[in-house]
Coordinates of C-alpha atoms and ligand atoms in Angstrom, one line a residue:
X4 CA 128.6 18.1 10.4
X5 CA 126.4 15.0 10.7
X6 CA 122.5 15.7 9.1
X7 CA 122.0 14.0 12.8
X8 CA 119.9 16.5 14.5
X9 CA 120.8 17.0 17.7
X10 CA 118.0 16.4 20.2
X11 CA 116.5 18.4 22.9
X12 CA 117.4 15.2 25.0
X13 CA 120.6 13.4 24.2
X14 CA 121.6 10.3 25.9
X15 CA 124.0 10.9 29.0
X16 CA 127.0 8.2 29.0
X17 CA 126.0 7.1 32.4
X18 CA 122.5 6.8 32.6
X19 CA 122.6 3.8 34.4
X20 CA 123.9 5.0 37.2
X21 CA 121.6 8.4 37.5
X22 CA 120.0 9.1 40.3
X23 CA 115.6 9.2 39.8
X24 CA 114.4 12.2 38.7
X25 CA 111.6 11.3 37.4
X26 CA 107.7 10.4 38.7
X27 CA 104.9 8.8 37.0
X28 CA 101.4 8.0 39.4
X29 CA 98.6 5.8 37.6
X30 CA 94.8 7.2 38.9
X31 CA 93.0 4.0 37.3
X32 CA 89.5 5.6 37.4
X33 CA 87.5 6.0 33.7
X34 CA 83.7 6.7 33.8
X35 CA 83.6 3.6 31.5
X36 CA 85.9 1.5 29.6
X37 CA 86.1 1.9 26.0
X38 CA 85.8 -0.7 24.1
X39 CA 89.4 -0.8 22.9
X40 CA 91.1 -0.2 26.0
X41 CA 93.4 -2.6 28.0
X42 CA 94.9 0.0 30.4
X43 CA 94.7 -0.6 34.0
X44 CA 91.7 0.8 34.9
X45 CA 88.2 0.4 37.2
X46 CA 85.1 2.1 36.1
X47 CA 82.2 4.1 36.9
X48 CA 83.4 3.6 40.6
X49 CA 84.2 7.4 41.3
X50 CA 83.1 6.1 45.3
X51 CA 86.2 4.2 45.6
X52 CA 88.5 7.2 44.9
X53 CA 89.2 7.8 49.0
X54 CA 90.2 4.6 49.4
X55 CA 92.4 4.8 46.3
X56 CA 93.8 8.0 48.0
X57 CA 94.8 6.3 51.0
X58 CA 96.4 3.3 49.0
X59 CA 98.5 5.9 47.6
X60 CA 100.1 7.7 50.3
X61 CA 100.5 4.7 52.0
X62 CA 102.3 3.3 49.1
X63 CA 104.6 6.5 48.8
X64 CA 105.0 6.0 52.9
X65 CA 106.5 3.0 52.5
X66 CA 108.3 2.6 49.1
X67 CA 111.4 1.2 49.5
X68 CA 112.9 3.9 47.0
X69 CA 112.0 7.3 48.5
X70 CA 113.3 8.6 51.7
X71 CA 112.4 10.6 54.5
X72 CA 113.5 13.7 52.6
X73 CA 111.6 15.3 49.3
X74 CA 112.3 13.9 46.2
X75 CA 113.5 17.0 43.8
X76 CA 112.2 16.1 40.3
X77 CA 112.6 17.5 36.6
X78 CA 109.2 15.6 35.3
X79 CA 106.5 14.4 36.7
X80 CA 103.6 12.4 34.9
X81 CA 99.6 12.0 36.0
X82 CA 98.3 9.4 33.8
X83 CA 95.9 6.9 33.7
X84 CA 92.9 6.4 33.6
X85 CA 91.1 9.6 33.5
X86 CA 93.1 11.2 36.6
X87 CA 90.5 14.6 36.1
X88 CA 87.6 12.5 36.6
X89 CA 88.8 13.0 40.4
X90 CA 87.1 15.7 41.9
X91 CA 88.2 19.4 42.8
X92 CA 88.6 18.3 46.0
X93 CA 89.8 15.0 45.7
X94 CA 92.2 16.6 43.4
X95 CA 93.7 18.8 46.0
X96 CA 93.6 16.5 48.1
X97 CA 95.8 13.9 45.3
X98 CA 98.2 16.9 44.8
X99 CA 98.5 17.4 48.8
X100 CA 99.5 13.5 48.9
X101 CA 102.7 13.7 46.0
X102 CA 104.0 17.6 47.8
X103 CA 104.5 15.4 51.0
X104 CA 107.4 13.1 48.8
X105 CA 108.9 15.3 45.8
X106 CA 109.7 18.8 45.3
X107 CA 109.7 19.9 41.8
X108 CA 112.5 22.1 40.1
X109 CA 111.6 25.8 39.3
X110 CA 111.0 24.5 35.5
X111 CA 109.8 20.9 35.8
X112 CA 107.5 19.4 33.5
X113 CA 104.1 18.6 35.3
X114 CA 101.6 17.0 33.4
X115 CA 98.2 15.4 34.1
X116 CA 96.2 13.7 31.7
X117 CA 92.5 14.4 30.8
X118 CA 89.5 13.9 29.1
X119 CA 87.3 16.9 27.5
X120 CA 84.1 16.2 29.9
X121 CA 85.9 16.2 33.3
X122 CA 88.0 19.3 32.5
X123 CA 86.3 22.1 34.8
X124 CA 87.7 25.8 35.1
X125 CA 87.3 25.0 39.1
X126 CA 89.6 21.7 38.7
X127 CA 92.1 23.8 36.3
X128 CA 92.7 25.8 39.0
X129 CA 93.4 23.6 41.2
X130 CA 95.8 21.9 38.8
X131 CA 97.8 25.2 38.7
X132 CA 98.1 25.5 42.1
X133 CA 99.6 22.7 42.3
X134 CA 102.5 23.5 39.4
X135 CA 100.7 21.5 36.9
X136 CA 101.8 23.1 33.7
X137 CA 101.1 20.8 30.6
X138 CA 98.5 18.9 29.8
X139 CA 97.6 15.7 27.8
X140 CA 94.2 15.6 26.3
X141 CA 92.4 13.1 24.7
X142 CA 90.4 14.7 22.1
X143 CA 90.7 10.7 20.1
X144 CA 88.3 12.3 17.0
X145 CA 86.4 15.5 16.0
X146 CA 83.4 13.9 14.8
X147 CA 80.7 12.5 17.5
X148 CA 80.2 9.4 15.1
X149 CA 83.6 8.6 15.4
X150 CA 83.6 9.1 19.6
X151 CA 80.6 7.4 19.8
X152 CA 82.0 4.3 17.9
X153 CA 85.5 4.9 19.8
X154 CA 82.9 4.4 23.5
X155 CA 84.0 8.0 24.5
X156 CA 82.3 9.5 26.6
X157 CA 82.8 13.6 25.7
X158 CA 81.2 15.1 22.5
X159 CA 83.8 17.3 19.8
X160 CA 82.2 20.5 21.4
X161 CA 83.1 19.5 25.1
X162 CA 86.7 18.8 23.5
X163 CA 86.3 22.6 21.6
X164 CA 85.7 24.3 25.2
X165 CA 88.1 21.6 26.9
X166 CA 91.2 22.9 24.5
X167 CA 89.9 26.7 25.0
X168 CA 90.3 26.4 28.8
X169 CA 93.4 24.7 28.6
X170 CA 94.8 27.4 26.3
X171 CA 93.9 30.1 28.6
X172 CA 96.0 28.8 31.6
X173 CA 98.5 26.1 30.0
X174 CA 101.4 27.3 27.5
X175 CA 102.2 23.4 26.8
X176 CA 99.7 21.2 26.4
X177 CA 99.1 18.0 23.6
X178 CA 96.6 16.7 22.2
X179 CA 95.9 12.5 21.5
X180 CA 94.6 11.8 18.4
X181 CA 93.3 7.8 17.1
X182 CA 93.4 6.8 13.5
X183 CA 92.9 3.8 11.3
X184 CA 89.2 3.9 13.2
X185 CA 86.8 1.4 10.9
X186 CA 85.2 3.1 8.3
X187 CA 87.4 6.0 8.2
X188 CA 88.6 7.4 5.2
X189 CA 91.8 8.7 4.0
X190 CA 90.3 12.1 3.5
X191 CA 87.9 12.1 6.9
X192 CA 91.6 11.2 8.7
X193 CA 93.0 14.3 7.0
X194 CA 90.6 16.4 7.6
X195 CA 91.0 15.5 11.5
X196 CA 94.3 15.9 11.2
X197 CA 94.0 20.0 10.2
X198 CA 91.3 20.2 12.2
X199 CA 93.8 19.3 15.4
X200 CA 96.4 21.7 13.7
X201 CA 94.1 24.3 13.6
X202 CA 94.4 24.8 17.5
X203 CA 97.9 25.5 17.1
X204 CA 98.8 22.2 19.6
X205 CA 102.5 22.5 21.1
X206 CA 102.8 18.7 20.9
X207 CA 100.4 15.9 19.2
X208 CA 100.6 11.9 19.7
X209 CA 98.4 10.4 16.9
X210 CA 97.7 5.9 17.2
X211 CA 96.4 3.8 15.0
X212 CA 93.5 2.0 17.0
X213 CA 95.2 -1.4 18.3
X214 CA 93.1 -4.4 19.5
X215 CA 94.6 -6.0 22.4
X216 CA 93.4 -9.2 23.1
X217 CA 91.1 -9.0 26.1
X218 CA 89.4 -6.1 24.5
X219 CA 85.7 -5.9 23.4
X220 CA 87.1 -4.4 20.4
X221 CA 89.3 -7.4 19.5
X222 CA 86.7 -10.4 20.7
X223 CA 84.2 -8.0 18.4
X224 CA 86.7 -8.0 15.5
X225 CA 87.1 -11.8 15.8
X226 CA 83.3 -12.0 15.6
X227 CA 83.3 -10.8 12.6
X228 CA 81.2 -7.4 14.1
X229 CA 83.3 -5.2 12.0
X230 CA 86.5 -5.6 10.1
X231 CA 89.3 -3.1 10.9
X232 CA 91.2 -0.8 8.7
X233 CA 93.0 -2.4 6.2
X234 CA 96.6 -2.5 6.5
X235 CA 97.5 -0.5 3.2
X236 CA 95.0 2.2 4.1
X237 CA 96.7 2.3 7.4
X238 CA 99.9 2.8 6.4
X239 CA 98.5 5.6 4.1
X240 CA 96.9 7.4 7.0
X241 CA 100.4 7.0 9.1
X242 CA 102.1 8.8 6.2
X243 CA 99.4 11.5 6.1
X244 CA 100.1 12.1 9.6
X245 CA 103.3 12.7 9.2
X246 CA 103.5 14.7 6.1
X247 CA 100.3 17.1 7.0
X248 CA 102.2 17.6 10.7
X249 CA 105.4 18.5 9.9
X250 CA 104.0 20.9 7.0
X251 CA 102.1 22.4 9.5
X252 CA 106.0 22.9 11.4
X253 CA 105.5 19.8 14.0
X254 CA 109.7 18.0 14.6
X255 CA 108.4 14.3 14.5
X256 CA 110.3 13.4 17.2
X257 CA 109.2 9.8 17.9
X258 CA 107.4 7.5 16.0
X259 CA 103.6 8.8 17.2
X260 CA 105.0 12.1 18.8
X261 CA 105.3 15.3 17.1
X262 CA 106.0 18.9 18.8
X263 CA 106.8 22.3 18.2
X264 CA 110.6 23.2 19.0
X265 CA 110.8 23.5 22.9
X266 CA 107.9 21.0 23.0
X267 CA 108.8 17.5 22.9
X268 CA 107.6 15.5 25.8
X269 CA 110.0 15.6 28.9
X270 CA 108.6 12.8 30.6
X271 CA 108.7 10.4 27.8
X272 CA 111.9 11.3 26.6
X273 CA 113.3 9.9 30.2
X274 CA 111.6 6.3 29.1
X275 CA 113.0 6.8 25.7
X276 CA 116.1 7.6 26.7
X277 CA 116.6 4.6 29.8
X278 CA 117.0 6.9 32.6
X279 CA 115.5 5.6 35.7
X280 CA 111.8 6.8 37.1
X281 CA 109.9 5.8 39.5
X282 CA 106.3 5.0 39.3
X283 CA 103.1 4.6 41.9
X284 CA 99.9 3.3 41.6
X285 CA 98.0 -0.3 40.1
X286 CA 99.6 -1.7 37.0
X287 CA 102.7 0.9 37.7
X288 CA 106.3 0.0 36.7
X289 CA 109.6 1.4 38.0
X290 CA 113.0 1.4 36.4
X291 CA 115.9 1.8 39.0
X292 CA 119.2 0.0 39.5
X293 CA 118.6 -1.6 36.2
X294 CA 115.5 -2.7 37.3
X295 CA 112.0 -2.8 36.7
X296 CA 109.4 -3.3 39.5
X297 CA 105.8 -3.8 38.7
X298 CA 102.7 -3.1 40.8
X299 CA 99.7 -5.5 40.7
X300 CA 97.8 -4.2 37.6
X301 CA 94.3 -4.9 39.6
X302 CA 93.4 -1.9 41.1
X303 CA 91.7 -3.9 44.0
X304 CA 94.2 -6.0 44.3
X305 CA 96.8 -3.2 44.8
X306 CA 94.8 -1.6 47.0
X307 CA 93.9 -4.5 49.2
X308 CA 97.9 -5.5 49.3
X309 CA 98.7 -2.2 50.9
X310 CA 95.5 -2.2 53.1
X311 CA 97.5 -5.8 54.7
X312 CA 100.6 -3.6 54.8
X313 CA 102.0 -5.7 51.8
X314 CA 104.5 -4.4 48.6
X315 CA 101.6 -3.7 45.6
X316 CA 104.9 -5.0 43.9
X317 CA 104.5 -8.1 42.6
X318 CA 107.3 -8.2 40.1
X319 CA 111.1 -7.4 39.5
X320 CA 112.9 -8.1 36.9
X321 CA 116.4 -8.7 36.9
X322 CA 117.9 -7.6 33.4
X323 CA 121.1 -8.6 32.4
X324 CA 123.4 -5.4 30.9
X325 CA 122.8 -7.3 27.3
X326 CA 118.7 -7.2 27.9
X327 CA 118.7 -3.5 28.9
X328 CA 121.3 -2.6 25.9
X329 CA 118.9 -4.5 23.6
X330 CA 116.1 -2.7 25.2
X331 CA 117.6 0.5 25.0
X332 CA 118.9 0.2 21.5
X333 CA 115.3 -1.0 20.5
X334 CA 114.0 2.2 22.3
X335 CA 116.4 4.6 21.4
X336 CA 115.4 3.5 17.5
X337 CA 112.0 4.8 18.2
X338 CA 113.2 8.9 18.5
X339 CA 114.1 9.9 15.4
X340 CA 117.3 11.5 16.3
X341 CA 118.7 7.5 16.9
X342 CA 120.8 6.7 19.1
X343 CA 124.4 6.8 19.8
X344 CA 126.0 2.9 20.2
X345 CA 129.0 4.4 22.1
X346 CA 126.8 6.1 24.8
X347 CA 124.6 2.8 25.0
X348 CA 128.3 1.3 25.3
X349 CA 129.5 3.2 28.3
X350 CA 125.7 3.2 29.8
X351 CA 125.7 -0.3 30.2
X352 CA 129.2 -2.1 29.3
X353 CA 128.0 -3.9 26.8
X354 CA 129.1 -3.6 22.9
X355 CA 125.7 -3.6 21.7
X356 CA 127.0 -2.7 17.9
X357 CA 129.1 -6.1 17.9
X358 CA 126.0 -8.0 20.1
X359 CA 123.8 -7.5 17.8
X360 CA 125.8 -7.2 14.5
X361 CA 124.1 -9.8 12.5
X362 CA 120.3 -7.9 13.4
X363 CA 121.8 -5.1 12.9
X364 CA 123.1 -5.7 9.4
X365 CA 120.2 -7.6 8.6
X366 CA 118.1 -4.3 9.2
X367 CA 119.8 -1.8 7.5
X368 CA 119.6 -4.3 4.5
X369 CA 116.2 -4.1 4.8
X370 CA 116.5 -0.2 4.6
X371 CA 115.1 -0.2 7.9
X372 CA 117.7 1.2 10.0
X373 CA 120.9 3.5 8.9
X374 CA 124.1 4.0 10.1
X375 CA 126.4 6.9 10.3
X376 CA 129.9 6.2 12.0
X377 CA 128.5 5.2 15.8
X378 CA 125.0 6.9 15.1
X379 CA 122.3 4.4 14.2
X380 CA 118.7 5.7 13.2
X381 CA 115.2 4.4 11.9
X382 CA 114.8 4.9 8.5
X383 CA 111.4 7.1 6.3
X384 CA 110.7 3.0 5.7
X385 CA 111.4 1.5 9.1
X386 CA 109.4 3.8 10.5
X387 CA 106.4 1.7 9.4
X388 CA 108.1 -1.4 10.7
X389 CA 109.2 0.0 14.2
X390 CA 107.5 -3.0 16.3
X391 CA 108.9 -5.4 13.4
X392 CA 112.8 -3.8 14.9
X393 CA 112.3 -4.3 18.3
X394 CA 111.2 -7.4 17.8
X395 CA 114.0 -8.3 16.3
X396 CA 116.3 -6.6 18.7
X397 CA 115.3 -7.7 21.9
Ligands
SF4_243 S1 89.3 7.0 28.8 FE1 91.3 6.2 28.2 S2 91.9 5.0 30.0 FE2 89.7 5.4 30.3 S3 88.7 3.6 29.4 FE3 88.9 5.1 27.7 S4 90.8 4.6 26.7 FE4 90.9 3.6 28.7

């Protein structure tokens, strides 16, 4: 028997090929941008949320891949954005939109994503009428120093009555967490950490804080403002994550995602795995056919194209079977399970094992990557170089 565990999600041999079953609609709307966030987003502009609902349902109208009938779906992903900052009735009114185009299997996954201060019992309920059942919180820190310096705008006791609520109506839910924040210790980080365990979380996702160029975080950081966390110290807090989560009985299933058994993420495992989805809204990207369509990332600008009756896509990309199977493979290498190279063979026709022998080698030198037979899988070490691999692979 191979000490490959089997995953809640393998890969299919013809993924390629599937037909979508998957949705994911970006709301872009944040009461203000934090200042280490590059997302697609527009803020403090809650007025221009009926004329982001119209955008939508025109978009879903007139989307080249959905058809007159419902769409029946397995998962289907809210993100954005804040998509709770809409109101109850805006809400209903969102939800009313997406039950006109997809019909959702008796035991799809339906998640929205929230933050702790727009999280009211009235909008709950309207989330469980329409079939939501899982939600992705972003709870970031439990200290108010550390939200404050993150720009959040909730406090750690609207997150404490945020995770109650969802509790009482959602059986699967996750909570975000952010490390490697400046000035954070070791110890403060660990003490987060149990502090998030101590709710008894289905699934958490824990970052390190990222500056993307663009950001007020990273123009700050090349200011010299503040200095970030210091490599070493954030490899340390990475290793704490993991070791404190699956003590506490969390599979580590991808390289930030950990989850009780039953709880890995549905949604995501469709992007980890390549099967196609579809996506709506700005900044939105679609995989179908082998390939990927991207809307205009400017809300206003993807709003104005489909006010002049024009495709918010501005993109396609055309990948070759080699790019996907490098993709894939460079994907795949992110779930701890691996991946299989001869699924990814019959997937997409391409020998990826003998396309990419020499990086291949070359990382499992490095004691990166292992191989078993046809079953290749990121390493205790790699993990800590996973953007190091797909680099490398793709
Ligand atoms: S709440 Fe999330 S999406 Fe909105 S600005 Fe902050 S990090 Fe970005």
């Amino acid at each position: 028997m191979s000490n490959f565990a089997k995953s809640e999600m393998e890969v299919p041999p013809t993924f390629m090929s599937l037909p979508v079953r998957s949705i994911y609609v970006h709301v872009p709307f944040c009461e203000h941008r934090c200042g280490y966030c590059d997302f697609s987003i527009i803020a403090n502009r809650a007025e221009l949320i009926p004329r982001y609902l119209k955008a939508l349902q025109k978009e879903l109208k007139t989307s080249p891949f959905l058809h007159s009938h419902l769409l029946e779906v397995d998962t289907l992903y809210i993100g954005g954005g804040t998509p709770t900052l809409l109101s109850a009735c805006e809400l209903e009114e969102f939800f009313s939109i997406l039950s006109d185009y997809f019909s959702l299997v008796p035991d799809a996954e339906y998640t929205i994503e929230a933050n702790p201060d727009g999280l009211t019992a009235d909008k709950i309920q309207v989330l469980k009428s329409a079939g939501v059942n899982r939600v992705s919180l972003g709870v970031q820190a439990f200290d108010d120093s550390r939200l404050i310096q993150l720009e959040r705008t909730h406090s750690v006791h609207q997150t404490e009555i945020a995770i109650e609520l969802i509790q009482q109506n959602f059986k699967n839910y996750s909570l975000d967490l952010i490390f490697a924040i400046p000035g954070q210790t070791l110890e403060e980080w660990q003490q987060m950490l149990l502090k998030a365990i101590s709710f008894h979380p289905p699934h958490i996702s824990s970052y390190a804080l990222t500056y993307e160029k663009g950001t007020r975080f990273w123009s700050d950081r090349n200011k010299g403002k503040f200095q970030s966390t210091d490599d070493q110290l954030e490899v340390e807090m990475y290793l704490k994550t993991i070791s404190e989560l699956t003590n506490a009985g969390y599979d580590h299933y991808e390289i930030s995602n950990f989850a009780k058994a039953g709880s890995q993420s549905r949604h995501n495992n469709i992007y980890w795995s390549g099967r196609p989805y579809l996506a709506f809204g700005p900044g939105a990207a679609s995989f179908v056919n082998g390939q990927r369509h991207s809307n205009h990332r400017s809300s206003f600008t993807w709003m104005n194209r489909l006010e002049q009756n024009q495709s918010p896509i501005v993109s396609t990309d055309d990948l070759t079977a080699e790019e996907r199977a490098r993709e894939l493979l460079a994907i795949g290498l992110r779930r701890r399970q691996g991946i299989n190279l001869d699924d990814l063979k019959n997937a997409t026709g391409i020998d990826i094992a003998a396309c990419c022998e020499t990086e291949i080698n070359d990382l499992i030198e490095k004691g990166w990557i292992q191989r078993q037979f046809s079953h290749l899988r990121i390493t205790s070490a790699g993990l800590l170089f996973a953007d190091e691999i797909a680099s490398i692979l793709v």
